[in-house]
mmCIF file of C-alpha atoms in Angstrom:
data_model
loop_
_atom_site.group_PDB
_atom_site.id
_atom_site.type_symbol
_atom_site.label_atom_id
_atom_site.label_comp_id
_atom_site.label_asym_id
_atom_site.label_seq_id
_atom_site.Cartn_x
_atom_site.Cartn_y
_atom_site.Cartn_z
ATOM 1 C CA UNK A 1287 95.736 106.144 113.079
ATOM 2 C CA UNK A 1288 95.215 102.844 113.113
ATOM 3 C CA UNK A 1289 93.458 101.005 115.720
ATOM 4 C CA UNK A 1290 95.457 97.429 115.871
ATOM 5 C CA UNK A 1291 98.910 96.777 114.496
ATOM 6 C CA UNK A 1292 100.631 93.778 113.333
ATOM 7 C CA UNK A 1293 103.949 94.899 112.503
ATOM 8 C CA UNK A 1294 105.036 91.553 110.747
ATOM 9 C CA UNK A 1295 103.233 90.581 107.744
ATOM 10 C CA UNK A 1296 105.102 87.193 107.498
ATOM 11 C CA UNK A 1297 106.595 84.720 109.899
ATOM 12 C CA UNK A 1298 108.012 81.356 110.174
ATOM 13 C CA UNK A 1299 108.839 78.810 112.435
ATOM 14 C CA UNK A 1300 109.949 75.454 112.558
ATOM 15 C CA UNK A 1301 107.291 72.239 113.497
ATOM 16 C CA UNK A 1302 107.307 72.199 117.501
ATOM 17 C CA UNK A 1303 108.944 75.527 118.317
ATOM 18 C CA UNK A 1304 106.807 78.225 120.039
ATOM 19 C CA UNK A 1305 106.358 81.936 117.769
ATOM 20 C CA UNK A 1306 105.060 84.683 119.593
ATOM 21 C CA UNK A 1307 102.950 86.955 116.928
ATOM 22 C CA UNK A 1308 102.904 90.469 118.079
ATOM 23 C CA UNK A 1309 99.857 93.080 117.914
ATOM 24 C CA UNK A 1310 99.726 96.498 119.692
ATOM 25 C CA UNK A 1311 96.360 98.245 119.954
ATOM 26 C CA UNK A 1312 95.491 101.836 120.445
ATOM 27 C CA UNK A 1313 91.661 102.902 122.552
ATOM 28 C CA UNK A 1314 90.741 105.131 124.967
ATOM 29 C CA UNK A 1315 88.325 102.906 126.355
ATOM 30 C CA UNK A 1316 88.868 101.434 129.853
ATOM 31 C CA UNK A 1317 86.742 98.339 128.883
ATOM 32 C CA UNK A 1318 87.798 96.323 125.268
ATOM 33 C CA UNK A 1319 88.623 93.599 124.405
ATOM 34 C CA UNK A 1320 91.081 91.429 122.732
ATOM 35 C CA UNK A 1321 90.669 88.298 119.616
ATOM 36 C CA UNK A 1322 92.752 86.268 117.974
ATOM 37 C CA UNK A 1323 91.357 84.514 114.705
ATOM 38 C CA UNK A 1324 93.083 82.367 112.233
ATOM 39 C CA UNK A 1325 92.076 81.859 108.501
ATOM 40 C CA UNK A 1326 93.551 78.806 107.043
ATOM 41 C CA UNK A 1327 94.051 78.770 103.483
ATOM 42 C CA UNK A 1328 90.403 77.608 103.034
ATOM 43 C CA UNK A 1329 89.290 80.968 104.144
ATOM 44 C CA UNK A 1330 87.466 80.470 107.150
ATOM 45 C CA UNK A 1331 88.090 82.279 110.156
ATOM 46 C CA UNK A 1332 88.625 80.135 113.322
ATOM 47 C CA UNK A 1333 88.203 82.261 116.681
ATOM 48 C CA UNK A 1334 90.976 81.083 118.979
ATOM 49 C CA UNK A 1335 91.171 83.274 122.005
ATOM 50 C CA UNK A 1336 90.051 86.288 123.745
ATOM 51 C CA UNK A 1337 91.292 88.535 126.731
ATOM 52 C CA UNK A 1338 89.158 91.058 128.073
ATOM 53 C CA UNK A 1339 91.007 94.738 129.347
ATOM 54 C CA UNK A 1340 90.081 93.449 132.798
ATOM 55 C CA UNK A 1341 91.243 89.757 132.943
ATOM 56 C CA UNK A 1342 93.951 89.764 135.152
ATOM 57 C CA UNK A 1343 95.534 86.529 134.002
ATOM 58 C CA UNK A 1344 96.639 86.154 130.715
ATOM 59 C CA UNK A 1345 94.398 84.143 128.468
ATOM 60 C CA UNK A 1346 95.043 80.599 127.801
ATOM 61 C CA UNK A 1347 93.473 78.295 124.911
ATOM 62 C CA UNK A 1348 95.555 74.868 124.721
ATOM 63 C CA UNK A 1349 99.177 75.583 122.614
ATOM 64 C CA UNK A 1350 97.458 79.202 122.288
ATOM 65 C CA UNK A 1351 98.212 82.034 125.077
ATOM 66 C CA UNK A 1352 97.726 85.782 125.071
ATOM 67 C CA UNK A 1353 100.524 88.002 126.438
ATOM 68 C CA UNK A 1354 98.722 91.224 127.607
ATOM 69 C CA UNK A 1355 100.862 93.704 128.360
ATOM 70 C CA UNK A 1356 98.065 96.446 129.459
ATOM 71 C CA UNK A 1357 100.317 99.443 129.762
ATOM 72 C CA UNK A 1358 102.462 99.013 126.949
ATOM 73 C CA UNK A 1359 99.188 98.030 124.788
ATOM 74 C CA UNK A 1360 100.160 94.644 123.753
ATOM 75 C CA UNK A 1361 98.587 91.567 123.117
ATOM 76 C CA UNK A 1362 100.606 89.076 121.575
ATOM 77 C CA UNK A 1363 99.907 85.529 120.653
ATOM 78 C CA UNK A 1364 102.337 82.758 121.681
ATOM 79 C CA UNK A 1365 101.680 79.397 119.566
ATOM 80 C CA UNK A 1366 103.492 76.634 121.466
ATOM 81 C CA UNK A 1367 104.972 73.327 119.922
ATOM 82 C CA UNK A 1368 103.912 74.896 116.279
ATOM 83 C CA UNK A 1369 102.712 72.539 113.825
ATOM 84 C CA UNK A 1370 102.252 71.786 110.336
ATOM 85 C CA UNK A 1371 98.620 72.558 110.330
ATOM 86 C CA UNK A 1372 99.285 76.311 112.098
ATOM 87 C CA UNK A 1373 100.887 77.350 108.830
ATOM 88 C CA UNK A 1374 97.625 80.128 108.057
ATOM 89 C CA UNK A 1375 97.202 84.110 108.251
ATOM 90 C CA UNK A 1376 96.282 85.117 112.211
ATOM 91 C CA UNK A 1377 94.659 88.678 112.596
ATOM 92 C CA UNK A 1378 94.385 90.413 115.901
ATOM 93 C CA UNK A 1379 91.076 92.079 116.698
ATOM 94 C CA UNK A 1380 89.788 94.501 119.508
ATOM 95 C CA UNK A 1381 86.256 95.240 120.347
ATOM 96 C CA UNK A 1382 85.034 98.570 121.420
ATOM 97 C CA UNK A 1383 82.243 100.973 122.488
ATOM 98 C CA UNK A 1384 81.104 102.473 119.217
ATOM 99 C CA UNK A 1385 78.170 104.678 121.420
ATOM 100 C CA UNK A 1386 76.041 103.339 124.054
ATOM 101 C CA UNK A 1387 75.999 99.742 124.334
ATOM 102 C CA UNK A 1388 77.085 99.004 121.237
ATOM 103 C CA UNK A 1389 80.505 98.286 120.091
ATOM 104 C CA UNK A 1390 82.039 97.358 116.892
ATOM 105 C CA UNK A 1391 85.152 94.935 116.103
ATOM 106 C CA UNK A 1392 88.234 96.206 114.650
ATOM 107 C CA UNK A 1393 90.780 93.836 112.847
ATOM 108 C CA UNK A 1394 95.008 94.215 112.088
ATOM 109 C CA UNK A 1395 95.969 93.427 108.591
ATOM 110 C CA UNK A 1396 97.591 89.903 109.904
ATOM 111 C CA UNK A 1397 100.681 87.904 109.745
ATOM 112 C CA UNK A 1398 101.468 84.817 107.442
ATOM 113 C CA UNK A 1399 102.587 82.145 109.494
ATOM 114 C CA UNK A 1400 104.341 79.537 107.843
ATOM 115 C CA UNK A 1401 105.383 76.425 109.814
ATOM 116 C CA UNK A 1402 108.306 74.376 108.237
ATOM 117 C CA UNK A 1403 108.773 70.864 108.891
ATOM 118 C CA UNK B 966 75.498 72.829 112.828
ATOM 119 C CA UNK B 967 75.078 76.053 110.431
ATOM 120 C CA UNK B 968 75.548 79.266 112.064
ATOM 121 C CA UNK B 969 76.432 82.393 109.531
ATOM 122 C CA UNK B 970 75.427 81.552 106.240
ATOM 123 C CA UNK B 971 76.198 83.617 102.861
ATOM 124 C CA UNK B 972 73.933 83.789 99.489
ATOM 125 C CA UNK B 973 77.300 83.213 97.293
ATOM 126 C CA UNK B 974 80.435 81.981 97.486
ATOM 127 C CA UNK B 975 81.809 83.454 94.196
ATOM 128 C CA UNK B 976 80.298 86.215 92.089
ATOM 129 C CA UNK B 977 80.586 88.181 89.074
ATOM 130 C CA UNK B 978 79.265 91.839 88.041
ATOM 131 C CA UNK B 979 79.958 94.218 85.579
ATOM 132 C CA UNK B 980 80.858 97.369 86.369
ATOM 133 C CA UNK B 981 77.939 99.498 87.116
ATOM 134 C CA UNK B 982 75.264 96.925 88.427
ATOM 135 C CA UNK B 983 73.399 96.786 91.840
ATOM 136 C CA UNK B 984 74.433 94.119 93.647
ATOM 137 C CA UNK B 985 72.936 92.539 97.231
ATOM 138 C CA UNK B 986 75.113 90.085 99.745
ATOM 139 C CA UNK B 987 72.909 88.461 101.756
ATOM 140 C CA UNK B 988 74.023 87.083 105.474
ATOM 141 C CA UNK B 989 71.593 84.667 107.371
ATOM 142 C CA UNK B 990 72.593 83.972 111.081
ATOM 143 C CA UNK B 991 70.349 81.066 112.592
ATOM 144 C CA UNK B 992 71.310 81.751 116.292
ATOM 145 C CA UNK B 993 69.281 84.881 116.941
ATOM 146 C CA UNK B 994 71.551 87.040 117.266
ATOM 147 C CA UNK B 995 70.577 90.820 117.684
ATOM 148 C CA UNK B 996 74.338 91.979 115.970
ATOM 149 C CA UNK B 997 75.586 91.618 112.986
ATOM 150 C CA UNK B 998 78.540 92.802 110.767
ATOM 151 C CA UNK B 999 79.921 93.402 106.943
ATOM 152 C CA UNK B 1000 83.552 93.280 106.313
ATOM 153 C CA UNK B 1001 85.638 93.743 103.090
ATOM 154 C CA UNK B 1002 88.579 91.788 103.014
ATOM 155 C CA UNK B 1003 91.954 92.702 100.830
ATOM 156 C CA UNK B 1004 95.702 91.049 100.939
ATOM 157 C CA UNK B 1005 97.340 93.488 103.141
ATOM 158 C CA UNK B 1006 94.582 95.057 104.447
ATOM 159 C CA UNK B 1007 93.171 92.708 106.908
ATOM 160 C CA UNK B 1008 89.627 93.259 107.480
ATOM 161 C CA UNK B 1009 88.286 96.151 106.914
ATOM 162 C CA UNK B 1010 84.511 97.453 109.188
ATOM 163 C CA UNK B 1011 81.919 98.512 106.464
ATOM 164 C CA UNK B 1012 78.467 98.668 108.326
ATOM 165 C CA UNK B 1013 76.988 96.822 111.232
ATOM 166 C CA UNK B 1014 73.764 96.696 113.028
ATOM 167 C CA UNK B 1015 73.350 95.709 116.587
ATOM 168 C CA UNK B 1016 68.738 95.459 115.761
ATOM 169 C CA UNK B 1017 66.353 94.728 113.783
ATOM 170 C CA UNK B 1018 66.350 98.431 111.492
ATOM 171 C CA UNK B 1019 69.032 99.451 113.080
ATOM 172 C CA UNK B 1020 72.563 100.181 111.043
ATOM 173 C CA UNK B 1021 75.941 102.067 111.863
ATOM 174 C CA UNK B 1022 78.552 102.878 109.346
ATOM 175 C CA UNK B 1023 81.622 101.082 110.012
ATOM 176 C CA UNK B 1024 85.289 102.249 108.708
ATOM 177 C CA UNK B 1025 84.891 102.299 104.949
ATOM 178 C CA UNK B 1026 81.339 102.919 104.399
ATOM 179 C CA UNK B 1027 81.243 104.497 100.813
ATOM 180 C CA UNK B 1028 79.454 102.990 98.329
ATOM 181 C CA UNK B 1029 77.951 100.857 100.099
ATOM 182 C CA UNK B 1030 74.286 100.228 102.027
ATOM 183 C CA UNK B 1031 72.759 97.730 104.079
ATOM 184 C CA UNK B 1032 69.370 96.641 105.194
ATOM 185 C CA UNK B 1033 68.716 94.335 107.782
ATOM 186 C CA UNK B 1034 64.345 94.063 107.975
ATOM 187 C CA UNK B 1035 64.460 90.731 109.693
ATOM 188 C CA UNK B 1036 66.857 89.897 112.901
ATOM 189 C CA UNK B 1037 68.272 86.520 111.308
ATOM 190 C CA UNK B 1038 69.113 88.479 107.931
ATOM 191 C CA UNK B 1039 71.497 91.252 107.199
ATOM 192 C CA UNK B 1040 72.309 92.474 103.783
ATOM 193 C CA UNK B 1041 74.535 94.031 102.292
ATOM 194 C CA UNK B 1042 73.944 96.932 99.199
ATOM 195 C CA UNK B 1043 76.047 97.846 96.294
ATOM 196 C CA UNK B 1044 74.721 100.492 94.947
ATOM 197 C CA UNK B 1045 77.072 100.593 91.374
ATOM 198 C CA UNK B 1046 79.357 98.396 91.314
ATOM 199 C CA UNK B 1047 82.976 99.487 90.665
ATOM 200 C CA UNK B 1048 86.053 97.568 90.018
ATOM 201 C CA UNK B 1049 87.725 98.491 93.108
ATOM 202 C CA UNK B 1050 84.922 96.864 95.472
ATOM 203 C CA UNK B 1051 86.113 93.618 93.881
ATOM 204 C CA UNK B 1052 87.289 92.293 97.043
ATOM 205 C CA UNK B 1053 86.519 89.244 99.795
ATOM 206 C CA UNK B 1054 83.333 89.928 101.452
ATOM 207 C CA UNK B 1055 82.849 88.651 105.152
ATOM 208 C CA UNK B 1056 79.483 88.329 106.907
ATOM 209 C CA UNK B 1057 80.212 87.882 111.254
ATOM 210 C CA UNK B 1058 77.522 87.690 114.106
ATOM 211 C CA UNK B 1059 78.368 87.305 117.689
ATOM 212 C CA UNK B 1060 76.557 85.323 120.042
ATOM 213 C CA UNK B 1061 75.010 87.261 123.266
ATOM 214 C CA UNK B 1062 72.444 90.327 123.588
ATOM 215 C CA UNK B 1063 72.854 93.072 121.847
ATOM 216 C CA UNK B 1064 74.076 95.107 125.040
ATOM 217 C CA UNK B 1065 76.317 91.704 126.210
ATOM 218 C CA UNK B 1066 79.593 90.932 126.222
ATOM 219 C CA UNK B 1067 80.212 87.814 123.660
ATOM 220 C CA UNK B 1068 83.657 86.070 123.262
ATOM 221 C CA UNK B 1069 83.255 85.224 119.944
ATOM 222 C CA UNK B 1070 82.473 86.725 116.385
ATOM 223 C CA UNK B 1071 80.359 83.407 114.602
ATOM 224 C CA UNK B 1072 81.868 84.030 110.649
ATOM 225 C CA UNK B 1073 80.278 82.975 107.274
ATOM 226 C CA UNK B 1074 82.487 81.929 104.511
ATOM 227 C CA UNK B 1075 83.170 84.800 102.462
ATOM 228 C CA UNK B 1076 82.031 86.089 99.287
ATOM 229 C CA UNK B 1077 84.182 86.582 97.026
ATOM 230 C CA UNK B 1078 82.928 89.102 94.823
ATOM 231 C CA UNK B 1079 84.574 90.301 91.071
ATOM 232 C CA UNK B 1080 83.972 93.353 89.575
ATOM 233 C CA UNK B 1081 84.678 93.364 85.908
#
């Protein structure tokens, strides 16, 4: 089963509208937590925000916010006043225990966001 | 301001070969991680190592190795190359102890690796 979906493999929005990108998770661990990277055409991947299983508040990172929806297992990213320069693929990722200490990070297969002007 | 470095940014094999990726983190961290990276797929966990000699097998482990002898280096093995391990290879290390939470997964720039 997989760990983290993205259930929309391409969006678009028009330049200074918000899009919310969706990502559901599945763990059994009571302590995780959440990512949100983009990867610009360029190839790069730029971390842009994190929510930990225990933050009560959702996450905020400028235009960026995280809706976490614990019980339902959601933790979609809301891009505010898109622009030009969001147009890139966005993965959700979740970190968890993988034994002891140590945990491992597991990524969705991402959405293509394309901003039009 | 370097932070996760990668030996190549394109490369070619044939079919066959023994290939190494090498990842170089200058932040000393104690974790690091290999990930294969295919349209559709997203990014897929092959190993990962969390110490010096220390490895764990990620998601999609076969036919591949790693080795990681020195904490700022991690590498990454293939032992024959095949065609379908043509792919986007991504090198990550986050910041923070080994048993710490960190917030953020430091990324080097791919290698994009062909398999003829």
């Amino acid at each position: 089963a997989q760990k983290i979906t993205q259930t929309q493999p391409g969006m678009f929005v028009q330049e200074k509208e918000a899009v919310t990108l969706d990502c559901t998770y599945d763990t059994s661990d009571q302590s995780y937590g959440l990512f949100w990277y983009k990867q610009p055409s360029s190839g790069e991947m730029i971390f842009l925000i994190y929510q930990g299983s225990y933050d009560e508040q959702n996450a905020t990172e400028g235009r960026y916010s995280l809706n976490f929806q614990k019980a339902r297992k959601s933790a979609n990213l809301v891009i505010s006043a898109s622009q030009l320069g969001d147009s890139a693929m966005y993965f959700c990722a979740m970190r968890e225990h993988s034994g002891g200490s140590n945990y491992k990070l597991t990524f969705g297969k991402g959405t293509l966001l394309t901003v039009n002007p | 301001d370097v932070k996760v470095t990668q030996s190549s940014r394109y490369l070619v094999k044939r079919t066959g070969e023994k290939v190494f990726l090498e990842c170089v983190q200058d932040m000393d961290h104690e974790n690091m991680f290999w990930y294969r990276q295919d349209p559709g797929l997203g990014l897929r966990l092959i190993y990962f190592s969390y110490d010096v000699k220390m490895k764990e097998k990620g998601d999609i482990p076969e036919g591949y190795s790693v080795s990681r002898e020195k904490k700022e280096r991690f590498s990454l093995i293939l032992e024959s190359a095949s065609t379908n391990q043509t792919s986007m290879y991504l090198c990550a290390s986050p910041p923070g102890t080994g048993t710490g939470i960190s917030y953020e997964q430091y990324f080097g720039p791919g290698t994009r690796l062909t398999v003829t």
